[in-house]
Amino acid sequence: MPKKIAVITSGGDVPGLNACLRAIVHTATHEHCEVLGVEHGYDGLIAGEFSVLTLASVRDIVRRGGTVLRSARSNAFMTPAGRAQAAANLKAQNISHMVVVGGDGSLRGAAIFGREHDLTIVGVPKTIDNDVSHTDTCIGYDTATNTAMDAIDRIRDTADSHERIYVIEVMGRDSGYIAFAAGLAGAADGILIPETTTDWASLTRVLKERHRGHKGSLLVVVAEGDESGGAINVTQHLAAEFPDEKIGICVLGHIQRGGAPTAADRLLAARFGVAAVMRLRETIDSAMVGLQGNALAFTPLGDIQRKHLELNAERKQLLQMLL
Ligand code: F6P
């Protein structure tokens, strides 16, 4: 086990980062290893912003959203000069082993960084978009999906009372995971995701049938990356089909990134955090820890890519039966 490791949170924040930091510090302390937290993501690594993380610093953070280390999306780290400065700062601290908690971009950056500067890095996948390859799920996705589902439920209450139509836009960059999961869990009447091309004729037919049938509310969930262009465009489209109806728009935005992590995210963060530190003890190959079929699995860091929601037969059937 190295005597000292660094840990960094990079990219958009998600609920569960603090739970992961806590697990990393507890495990490292157990293994008699010091943890240096890098503040402000890769930008902070380039600027040399380190602080020692102790058991006291991670006390009572498990339930807090965000990241106590702060985070950033770094342009400087994309340049060889930026990475060279970051490596020099690590070397000055006598550190050659690091845990990077990040999304696909941060992890791909970590793979290049590790190769260039002979560092051992363990990646931990986190993103509400759930679009990291070689893992079924990422820290933050469950909480964001629950937040979106809760919002859909709340909008359903008011939409039902007033028999209104609502279009709800959820995050996900160019991935439809949150829209798919929260839309199904919230019993949406339409789910528009980038992984499918919207069949407007069929969507309108279904919505009109339901509207005529019970004259209640209609909720359409659209992923921000859908080819329709998002909630405003979808609303304009529906307004032409339902000229007499008031159509509400709700863009959930960064609400989905905040809040206390769910139990599932806290446990996932704990499993990943413990496994990441133990991996640093055992091997010198950079890798990402992931969850595959509820078992932890390591993948060479260089293999990590962006993942897309696969519309397999079961998922298609769910959409077919429930929409
Ligand atoms: O990748 C996470 C995410 O929240 C995406 O869903 C969204 O498109 C993007 O980040 C927003 O980024 P920012 O917080 O930089 O505006």
mmCIF file of C-alpha atoms and ligand atoms in Angstrom:
data_model
loop_
_atom_site.group_PDB
_atom_site.id
_atom_site.type_symbol
_atom_site.label_atom_id
_atom_site.label_comp_id
_atom_site.label_asym_id
_atom_site.label_seq_id
_atom_site.Cartn_x
_atom_site.Cartn_y
_atom_site.Cartn_z
ATOM 1 C CA MET A 1 0.000 0.000 0.000
ATOM 2 C CA PRO A 2 1.384 3.430 -0.862
ATOM 3 C CA LYS A 3 1.940 5.714 2.126
ATOM 4 C CA LYS A 4 -0.005 8.535 0.557
ATOM 5 C CA ILE A 5 -2.702 8.770 -2.136
ATOM 6 C CA ALA A 6 -4.592 11.649 -3.710
ATOM 7 C CA VAL A 7 -8.331 11.800 -4.391
ATOM 8 C CA ILE A 8 -10.143 14.144 -6.717
ATOM 9 C CA THR A 9 -13.760 14.774 -7.717
ATOM 10 C CA SER A 10 -14.002 15.997 -11.294
ATOM 11 C CA GLY A 11 -16.765 17.189 -13.626
ATOM 12 C CA GLY A 12 -20.383 17.881 -12.693
ATOM 13 C CA ASP A 13 -21.189 17.177 -9.057
ATOM 14 C CA VAL A 14 -23.605 14.385 -8.102
ATOM 15 C CA PRO A 15 -25.182 13.256 -4.842
ATOM 16 C CA GLY A 16 -23.008 10.520 -3.346
ATOM 17 C CA LEU A 17 -19.583 12.080 -3.922
ATOM 18 C CA ASN A 18 -19.180 12.808 -0.236
ATOM 19 C CA ALA A 19 -20.210 9.272 0.667
ATOM 20 C CA CYS A 20 -17.478 8.039 -1.671
ATOM 21 C CA LEU A 21 -14.872 10.386 -0.168
ATOM 22 C CA ARG A 22 -15.821 9.133 3.274
ATOM 23 C CA ALA A 23 -15.346 5.507 2.199
ATOM 24 C CA ILE A 24 -11.981 6.314 0.606
ATOM 25 C CA VAL A 25 -10.680 8.080 3.713
ATOM 26 C CA HIS A 26 -11.929 5.357 6.068
ATOM 27 C CA THR A 27 -10.344 2.602 3.972
ATOM 28 C CA ALA A 28 -7.049 4.413 3.486
ATOM 29 C CA THR A 29 -6.848 5.207 7.204
ATOM 30 C CA HIS A 30 -7.472 1.559 7.985
ATOM 31 C CA GLU A 31 -4.573 0.691 5.674
ATOM 32 C CA HIS A 32 -2.316 3.327 7.314
ATOM 33 C CA CYS A 33 -2.289 5.499 4.232
ATOM 34 C CA GLU A 34 -2.656 9.283 4.177
ATOM 35 C CA VAL A 35 -5.202 10.887 1.834
ATOM 36 C CA LEU A 36 -4.635 14.229 0.133
ATOM 37 C CA GLY A 37 -7.830 15.733 -1.250
ATOM 38 C CA VAL A 38 -7.424 17.744 -4.446
ATOM 39 C CA GLU A 39 -9.717 20.751 -4.458
ATOM 40 C CA HIS A 40 -11.581 22.099 -7.512
ATOM 41 C CA GLY A 41 -11.067 19.063 -9.738
ATOM 42 C CA TYR A 42 -8.263 18.949 -12.284
ATOM 43 C CA ASP A 43 -7.942 22.751 -12.174
ATOM 44 C CA GLY A 44 -6.967 22.406 -8.509
ATOM 45 C CA LEU A 45 -4.505 19.648 -9.358
ATOM 46 C CA ILE A 46 -2.789 21.997 -11.794
ATOM 47 C CA ALA A 47 -2.815 24.788 -9.210
ATOM 48 C CA GLY A 48 -1.550 22.444 -6.466
ATOM 49 C CA GLU A 49 -4.599 22.794 -4.209
ATOM 50 C CA PHE A 50 -4.202 19.928 -1.757
ATOM 51 C CA SER A 51 -5.615 19.408 1.722
ATOM 52 C CA VAL A 52 -5.205 16.442 4.042
ATOM 53 C CA LEU A 53 -8.424 14.466 4.505
ATOM 54 C CA THR A 54 -8.826 12.783 7.871
ATOM 55 C CA LEU A 55 -11.596 10.851 9.550
ATOM 56 C CA ALA A 56 -12.626 14.147 11.138
ATOM 57 C CA SER A 57 -12.932 15.858 7.755
ATOM 58 C CA VAL A 58 -15.332 13.216 6.451
ATOM 59 C CA ARG A 59 -17.465 12.989 9.587
ATOM 60 C CA ASP A 60 -21.148 13.565 8.889
ATOM 61 C CA ILE A 61 -20.727 14.224 5.178
ATOM 62 C CA VAL A 62 -22.294 10.972 3.967
ATOM 63 C CA ARG A 63 -25.754 12.535 3.703
ATOM 64 C CA ARG A 64 -24.705 15.755 1.993
ATOM 65 C CA GLY A 65 -25.062 16.379 -1.735
ATOM 66 C CA GLY A 66 -22.286 18.071 -3.713
ATOM 67 C CA THR A 67 -18.622 17.474 -2.915
ATOM 68 C CA VAL A 68 -16.650 18.898 -0.002
ATOM 69 C CA LEU A 69 -13.641 18.973 -2.342
ATOM 70 C CA ARG A 70 -15.556 21.136 -4.869
ATOM 71 C CA SER A 71 -15.389 20.197 -8.524
ATOM 72 C CA ALA A 72 -14.707 21.693 -11.937
ATOM 73 C CA ARG A 73 -14.696 20.957 -15.624
ATOM 74 C CA SER A 74 -11.092 21.711 -16.586
ATOM 75 C CA ASN A 75 -9.972 22.889 -20.012
ATOM 76 C CA ALA A 76 -6.355 23.252 -18.870
ATOM 77 C CA PHE A 77 -6.132 19.537 -18.038
ATOM 78 C CA MET A 78 -6.894 18.725 -21.677
ATOM 79 C CA THR A 79 -3.507 20.176 -22.643
ATOM 80 C CA PRO A 80 -0.186 18.281 -22.210
ATOM 81 C CA ALA A 81 1.226 21.342 -20.426
ATOM 82 C CA GLY A 82 -1.617 21.348 -17.908
ATOM 83 C CA ARG A 83 -1.180 17.637 -17.227
ATOM 84 C CA ALA A 84 2.606 18.049 -16.878
ATOM 85 C CA GLN A 85 2.061 20.729 -14.222
ATOM 86 C CA ALA A 86 -0.465 18.494 -12.452
ATOM 87 C CA ALA A 87 2.031 15.594 -12.459
ATOM 88 C CA ALA A 88 4.783 17.822 -11.112
ATOM 89 C CA ASN A 89 2.514 18.869 -8.236
ATOM 90 C CA LEU A 90 1.768 15.238 -7.392
ATOM 91 C CA LYS A 91 5.459 14.370 -7.540
ATOM 92 C CA ALA A 92 6.276 17.238 -5.189
ATOM 93 C CA GLN A 93 3.834 15.642 -2.730
ATOM 94 C CA ASN A 94 5.444 12.189 -3.241
ATOM 95 C CA ILE A 95 2.266 10.816 -4.729
ATOM 96 C CA SER A 96 2.092 8.267 -7.534
ATOM 97 C CA HIS A 97 -1.337 6.731 -6.735
ATOM 98 C CA MET A 98 -4.636 8.506 -7.109
ATOM 99 C CA VAL A 99 -8.399 7.936 -7.086
ATOM 100 C CA VAL A 100 -10.342 9.942 -9.655
ATOM 101 C CA VAL A 101 -14.089 10.150 -9.102
ATOM 102 C CA GLY A 102 -15.503 11.357 -12.394
ATOM 103 C CA GLY A 103 -17.640 10.857 -15.474
ATOM 104 C CA ASP A 104 -16.482 9.412 -18.789
ATOM 105 C CA GLY A 105 -14.565 12.559 -19.816
ATOM 106 C CA SER A 106 -12.717 12.841 -16.504
ATOM 107 C CA LEU A 107 -11.887 9.140 -16.553
ATOM 108 C CA ARG A 108 -10.593 9.257 -20.115
ATOM 109 C CA GLY A 109 -8.465 12.242 -19.086
ATOM 110 C CA ALA A 110 -7.198 10.230 -16.123
ATOM 111 C CA ALA A 111 -6.200 7.348 -18.401
ATOM 112 C CA ILE A 112 -4.090 9.673 -20.565
ATOM 113 C CA PHE A 113 -2.616 11.362 -17.490
ATOM 114 C CA GLY A 114 -1.659 8.038 -15.889
ATOM 115 C CA ARG A 115 -0.028 6.769 -19.083
ATOM 116 C CA GLU A 116 1.884 9.997 -19.734
ATOM 117 C CA HIS A 117 3.251 10.369 -16.211
ATOM 118 C CA ASP A 118 3.493 6.801 -14.968
ATOM 119 C CA LEU A 119 0.835 7.140 -12.303
ATOM 120 C CA THR A 120 -1.458 4.452 -10.942
ATOM 121 C CA ILE A 121 -5.026 5.683 -11.038
ATOM 122 C CA VAL A 122 -8.260 4.032 -10.000
ATOM 123 C CA GLY A 123 -11.347 5.601 -11.522
ATOM 124 C CA VAL A 124 -14.725 5.672 -9.807
ATOM 125 C CA PRO A 125 -17.683 6.354 -12.133
ATOM 126 C CA LYS A 126 -20.104 9.089 -11.143
ATOM 127 C CA THR A 127 -22.626 10.905 -13.249
ATOM 128 C CA ILE A 128 -26.354 11.469 -13.110
ATOM 129 C CA ASP A 129 -26.370 10.683 -16.857
ATOM 130 C CA ASN A 130 -25.277 7.069 -16.191
ATOM 131 C CA ASP A 131 -23.362 7.095 -19.475
ATOM 132 C CA VAL A 132 -20.042 5.514 -18.446
ATOM 133 C CA SER A 133 -19.141 2.195 -20.112
ATOM 134 C CA HIS A 134 -18.236 -1.000 -18.200
ATOM 135 C CA THR A 135 -20.553 -0.289 -15.278
ATOM 136 C CA ASP A 136 -24.282 -0.843 -14.959
ATOM 137 C CA THR A 137 -24.680 2.219 -12.826
ATOM 138 C CA CYS A 138 -22.807 5.305 -11.621
ATOM 139 C CA ILE A 139 -22.863 7.247 -8.371
ATOM 140 C CA GLY A 140 -25.591 9.910 -8.539
ATOM 141 C CA TYR A 141 -27.833 8.321 -11.144
ATOM 142 C CA ASP A 142 -30.223 6.762 -8.636
ATOM 143 C CA THR A 143 -30.670 9.971 -6.657
ATOM 144 C CA ALA A 144 -31.199 12.085 -9.776
ATOM 145 C CA THR A 145 -33.748 9.589 -11.078
ATOM 146 C CA ASN A 146 -35.609 9.646 -7.775
ATOM 147 C CA THR A 147 -35.562 13.450 -7.761
ATOM 148 C CA ALA A 148 -36.967 13.525 -11.288
ATOM 149 C CA MET A 149 -39.599 10.926 -10.381
ATOM 150 C CA ASP A 150 -40.618 12.919 -7.321
ATOM 151 C CA ALA A 151 -41.006 16.040 -9.483
ATOM 152 C CA ILE A 152 -43.086 14.102 -12.008
ATOM 153 C CA ASP A 153 -45.347 12.835 -9.177
ATOM 154 C CA ARG A 154 -45.820 16.372 -7.877
ATOM 155 C CA ILE A 155 -46.596 17.772 -11.293
ATOM 156 C CA ARG A 156 -49.046 14.909 -11.805
ATOM 157 C CA ASP A 157 -51.003 16.054 -8.722
ATOM 158 C CA THR A 158 -51.549 19.556 -10.017
ATOM 159 C CA ALA A 159 -51.920 18.438 -13.642
ATOM 160 C CA ASP A 160 -54.634 15.971 -12.593
ATOM 161 C CA SER A 161 -56.492 18.575 -10.575
ATOM 162 C CA HIS A 162 -56.636 20.934 -13.550
ATOM 163 C CA GLU A 163 -56.740 18.288 -16.293
ATOM 164 C CA ARG A 164 -53.667 19.778 -17.909
ATOM 165 C CA ILE A 165 -50.916 18.610 -20.188
ATOM 166 C CA TYR A 166 -47.304 19.024 -18.999
ATOM 167 C CA VAL A 167 -44.006 18.562 -20.735
ATOM 168 C CA ILE A 168 -41.180 17.863 -18.292
ATOM 169 C CA GLU A 169 -37.554 18.092 -19.393
ATOM 170 C CA VAL A 170 -34.952 16.085 -17.514
ATOM 171 C CA MET A 171 -31.158 16.161 -17.696
ATOM 172 C CA GLY A 172 -28.846 13.548 -19.167
ATOM 173 C CA ARG A 173 -26.718 15.362 -21.738
ATOM 174 C CA ASP A 174 -27.114 13.084 -24.788
ATOM 175 C CA SER A 175 -28.225 10.080 -22.761
ATOM 176 C CA GLY A 176 -31.825 9.053 -22.082
ATOM 177 C CA TYR A 177 -31.288 7.090 -18.855
ATOM 178 C CA ILE A 178 -32.971 9.536 -16.481
ATOM 179 C CA ALA A 179 -35.892 10.180 -18.841
ATOM 180 C CA PHE A 180 -36.402 6.468 -19.423
ATOM 181 C CA ALA A 181 -36.258 5.469 -15.757
ATOM 182 C CA ALA A 182 -38.019 8.437 -14.166
ATOM 183 C CA GLY A 183 -40.591 8.510 -16.963
ATOM 184 C CA LEU A 184 -41.495 4.861 -16.453
ATOM 185 C CA ALA A 185 -41.412 5.138 -12.654
ATOM 186 C CA GLY A 186 -43.643 8.226 -12.811
ATOM 187 C CA ALA A 187 -46.064 6.588 -15.284
ATOM 188 C CA ALA A 188 -45.507 9.263 -17.922
ATOM 189 C CA ASP A 189 -47.756 9.194 -20.968
ATOM 190 C CA GLY A 190 -44.874 9.859 -23.331
ATOM 191 C CA ILE A 191 -41.098 9.430 -22.997
ATOM 192 C CA LEU A 192 -38.803 11.065 -25.535
ATOM 193 C CA ILE A 193 -35.184 9.979 -25.472
ATOM 194 C CA PRO A 194 -32.189 10.534 -27.766
ATOM 195 C CA GLU A 195 -31.822 6.790 -28.327
ATOM 196 C CA THR A 196 -35.081 6.716 -30.350
ATOM 197 C CA THR A 197 -36.503 8.961 -33.041
ATOM 198 C CA THR A 198 -39.869 10.269 -31.943
ATOM 199 C CA ASP A 199 -42.802 9.025 -33.971
ATOM 200 C CA TRP A 200 -44.948 12.139 -33.599
ATOM 201 C CA ALA A 201 -48.001 10.602 -35.280
ATOM 202 C CA SER A 202 -48.060 7.684 -32.887
ATOM 203 C CA LEU A 203 -47.301 9.832 -29.807
ATOM 204 C CA THR A 204 -50.113 12.231 -30.696
ATOM 205 C CA ARG A 205 -52.529 9.357 -31.328
ATOM 206 C CA VAL A 206 -51.787 7.796 -27.919
ATOM 207 C CA LEU A 207 -52.048 11.127 -26.119
ATOM 208 C CA LYS A 208 -55.341 11.992 -27.820
ATOM 209 C CA GLU A 209 -56.817 8.587 -27.003
ATOM 210 C CA ARG A 210 -55.874 8.983 -23.345
ATOM 211 C CA HIS A 211 -57.086 12.558 -23.245
ATOM 212 C CA ARG A 212 -60.459 11.630 -24.689
ATOM 213 C CA GLY A 213 -60.659 8.520 -22.537
ATOM 214 C CA HIS A 214 -60.362 10.054 -19.098
ATOM 215 C CA LYS A 215 -59.837 13.773 -19.642
ATOM 216 C CA GLY A 216 -57.246 13.767 -16.912
ATOM 217 C CA SER A 217 -53.659 14.933 -17.058
ATOM 218 C CA LEU A 218 -51.079 14.016 -19.647
ATOM 219 C CA LEU A 219 -47.376 14.099 -18.826
ATOM 220 C CA VAL A 220 -44.659 13.873 -21.445
ATOM 221 C CA VAL A 221 -41.086 13.444 -20.222
ATOM 222 C CA VAL A 222 -38.356 14.566 -22.605
ATOM 223 C CA ALA A 223 -34.609 14.123 -22.208
ATOM 224 C CA GLU A 224 -32.640 17.321 -22.725
ATOM 225 C CA GLY A 225 -30.607 15.604 -25.455
ATOM 226 C CA ASP A 226 -33.610 14.335 -27.401
ATOM 227 C CA GLU A 227 -33.567 15.199 -31.102
ATOM 228 C CA SER A 228 -36.807 17.173 -30.616
ATOM 229 C CA GLY A 229 -34.697 19.880 -28.971
ATOM 230 C CA GLY A 230 -36.276 19.742 -25.510
ATOM 231 C CA ALA A 231 -39.403 20.804 -23.662
ATOM 232 C CA ILE A 232 -40.129 24.051 -25.499
ATOM 233 C CA ASN A 233 -40.045 22.438 -28.919
ATOM 234 C CA VAL A 234 -42.142 19.501 -27.737
ATOM 235 C CA THR A 235 -44.672 21.904 -26.241
ATOM 236 C CA GLN A 236 -44.922 23.817 -29.510
ATOM 237 C CA HIS A 237 -45.524 20.575 -31.313
ATOM 238 C CA LEU A 238 -48.230 19.480 -28.894
ATOM 239 C CA ALA A 239 -49.863 22.920 -28.870
ATOM 240 C CA ALA A 240 -50.677 22.449 -32.546
ATOM 241 C CA GLU A 241 -52.356 19.119 -31.748
ATOM 242 C CA PHE A 242 -54.167 20.302 -28.622
ATOM 243 C CA PRO A 243 -55.084 23.901 -29.490
ATOM 244 C CA ASP A 244 -57.665 24.228 -26.696
ATOM 245 C CA GLU A 245 -55.422 22.978 -23.896
ATOM 246 C CA LYS A 246 -53.073 24.862 -21.634
ATOM 247 C CA ILE A 247 -49.732 23.046 -21.796
ATOM 248 C CA GLY A 248 -47.338 23.519 -18.881
ATOM 249 C CA ILE A 249 -43.573 23.300 -19.216
ATOM 250 C CA CYS A 250 -41.191 22.281 -16.472
ATOM 251 C CA VAL A 251 -37.432 22.091 -17.005
ATOM 252 C CA LEU A 252 -36.005 20.330 -13.949
ATOM 253 C CA GLY A 253 -32.381 21.311 -14.624
ATOM 254 C CA HIS A 254 -29.853 21.322 -11.810
ATOM 255 C CA ILE A 255 -32.436 20.382 -9.175
ATOM 256 C CA GLN A 256 -31.563 16.850 -10.320
ATOM 257 C CA ARG A 257 -27.917 17.294 -9.338
ATOM 258 C CA GLY A 258 -28.493 18.313 -5.723
ATOM 259 C CA GLY A 259 -29.898 16.909 -2.520
ATOM 260 C CA ALA A 260 -29.120 14.090 -0.144
ATOM 261 C CA PRO A 261 -28.062 10.862 -1.866
ATOM 262 C CA THR A 262 -30.416 7.889 -1.747
ATOM 263 C CA ALA A 263 -29.444 4.802 0.240
ATOM 264 C CA ALA A 264 -28.626 3.053 -3.050
ATOM 265 C CA ASP A 265 -26.191 5.809 -4.026
ATOM 266 C CA ARG A 266 -24.580 5.911 -0.571
ATOM 267 C CA LEU A 267 -24.031 2.158 -0.660
ATOM 268 C CA LEU A 268 -22.725 2.227 -4.214
ATOM 269 C CA ALA A 269 -20.362 5.058 -3.286
ATOM 270 C CA ALA A 270 -19.175 3.074 -0.269
ATOM 271 C CA ARG A 271 -18.558 -0.075 -2.319
ATOM 272 C CA PHE A 272 -16.702 1.841 -5.016
ATOM 273 C CA GLY A 273 -14.674 3.888 -2.517
ATOM 274 C CA VAL A 274 -13.518 0.884 -0.502
ATOM 275 C CA ALA A 275 -12.739 -1.156 -3.621
ATOM 276 C CA ALA A 276 -10.806 1.722 -5.228
ATOM 277 C CA VAL A 277 -8.423 2.068 -2.283
ATOM 278 C CA MET A 278 -7.970 -1.691 -1.919
ATOM 279 C CA ARG A 279 -7.153 -1.886 -5.619
ATOM 280 C CA LEU A 280 -4.389 0.679 -5.163
ATOM 281 C CA ARG A 281 -2.924 -1.654 -2.579
ATOM 282 C CA GLU A 282 -2.928 -4.665 -4.839
ATOM 283 C CA THR A 283 -1.843 -3.612 -8.270
ATOM 284 C CA ILE A 284 -0.092 -1.029 -10.372
ATOM 285 C CA ASP A 285 -2.440 -1.080 -13.377
ATOM 286 C CA SER A 286 -4.811 1.845 -13.725
ATOM 287 C CA ALA A 287 -8.416 0.692 -13.793
ATOM 288 C CA MET A 288 -11.995 1.772 -13.168
ATOM 289 C CA VAL A 289 -14.160 0.045 -10.616
ATOM 290 C CA GLY A 290 -17.680 -0.639 -11.837
ATOM 291 C CA LEU A 291 -20.761 -2.637 -11.025
ATOM 292 C CA GLN A 292 -21.598 -5.458 -13.419
ATOM 293 C CA GLY A 293 -24.601 -7.579 -12.463
ATOM 294 C CA ASN A 294 -24.311 -6.423 -8.825
ATOM 295 C CA ALA A 295 -20.685 -7.545 -8.573
ATOM 296 C CA LEU A 296 -17.721 -5.208 -8.498
ATOM 297 C CA ALA A 297 -15.578 -5.446 -11.621
ATOM 298 C CA PHE A 298 -12.411 -3.659 -12.745
ATOM 299 C CA THR A 299 -11.805 -2.505 -16.304
ATOM 300 C CA PRO A 300 -8.549 -1.059 -17.663
ATOM 301 C CA LEU A 301 -8.933 2.713 -17.417
ATOM 302 C CA GLY A 302 -7.966 3.153 -21.075
ATOM 303 C CA ASP A 303 -11.019 1.135 -22.175
ATOM 304 C CA ILE A 304 -13.577 3.497 -20.638
ATOM 305 C CA GLN A 305 -15.885 5.270 -23.065
ATOM 306 C CA ARG A 306 -19.207 7.013 -23.096
ATOM 307 C CA LYS A 307 -22.113 4.559 -22.898
ATOM 308 C CA HIS A 308 -25.535 4.818 -24.518
ATOM 309 C CA LEU A 309 -28.818 3.460 -23.217
ATOM 310 C CA GLU A 310 -29.351 0.245 -25.108
ATOM 311 C CA LEU A 311 -32.954 -0.257 -26.081
ATOM 312 C CA ASN A 312 -32.906 -4.018 -25.716
ATOM 313 C CA ALA A 313 -35.965 -6.224 -26.109
ATOM 314 C CA GLU A 314 -37.007 -5.882 -22.473
ATOM 315 C CA ARG A 315 -36.756 -2.115 -22.435
ATOM 316 C CA LYS A 316 -38.684 -1.890 -25.713
ATOM 317 C CA GLN A 317 -41.377 -4.098 -24.252
ATOM 318 C CA LEU A 318 -41.626 -1.911 -21.152
ATOM 319 C CA LEU A 319 -42.159 1.162 -23.322
ATOM 320 C CA GLN A 320 -44.618 -0.685 -25.511
ATOM 321 C CA MET A 321 -46.715 -1.952 -22.607
ATOM 322 C CA LEU A 322 -46.588 1.046 -20.321
ATOM 323 C CA LEU A 323 -46.873 4.046 -22.640
HETATM 324 O O1 F6P B 1 -23.259 15.461 -16.976
HETATM 325 C C1 F6P B 1 -24.126 15.864 -15.959
HETATM 326 C C2 F6P B 1 -24.969 17.029 -16.404
HETATM 327 O O2 F6P B 1 -25.809 17.406 -15.354
HETATM 328 C C3 F6P B 1 -25.779 16.782 -17.675
HETATM 329 O O3 F6P B 1 -26.949 16.049 -17.444
HETATM 330 C C4 F6P B 1 -26.017 18.178 -18.134
HETATM 331 O O4 F6P B 1 -26.240 18.221 -19.528
HETATM 332 C C5 F6P B 1 -24.730 18.877 -17.761
HETATM 333 O O5 F6P B 1 -24.142 18.115 -16.727
HETATM 334 C C6 F6P B 1 -24.884 20.287 -17.281
HETATM 335 O O6 F6P B 1 -23.615 20.790 -17.081
HETATM 336 P P1 F6P B 1 -23.298 22.120 -16.270
HETATM 337 O O7 F6P B 1 -23.593 21.868 -14.831
HETATM 338 O O8 F6P B 1 -21.855 22.366 -16.520
HETATM 339 O O9 F6P B 1 -24.210 23.154 -16.829
#
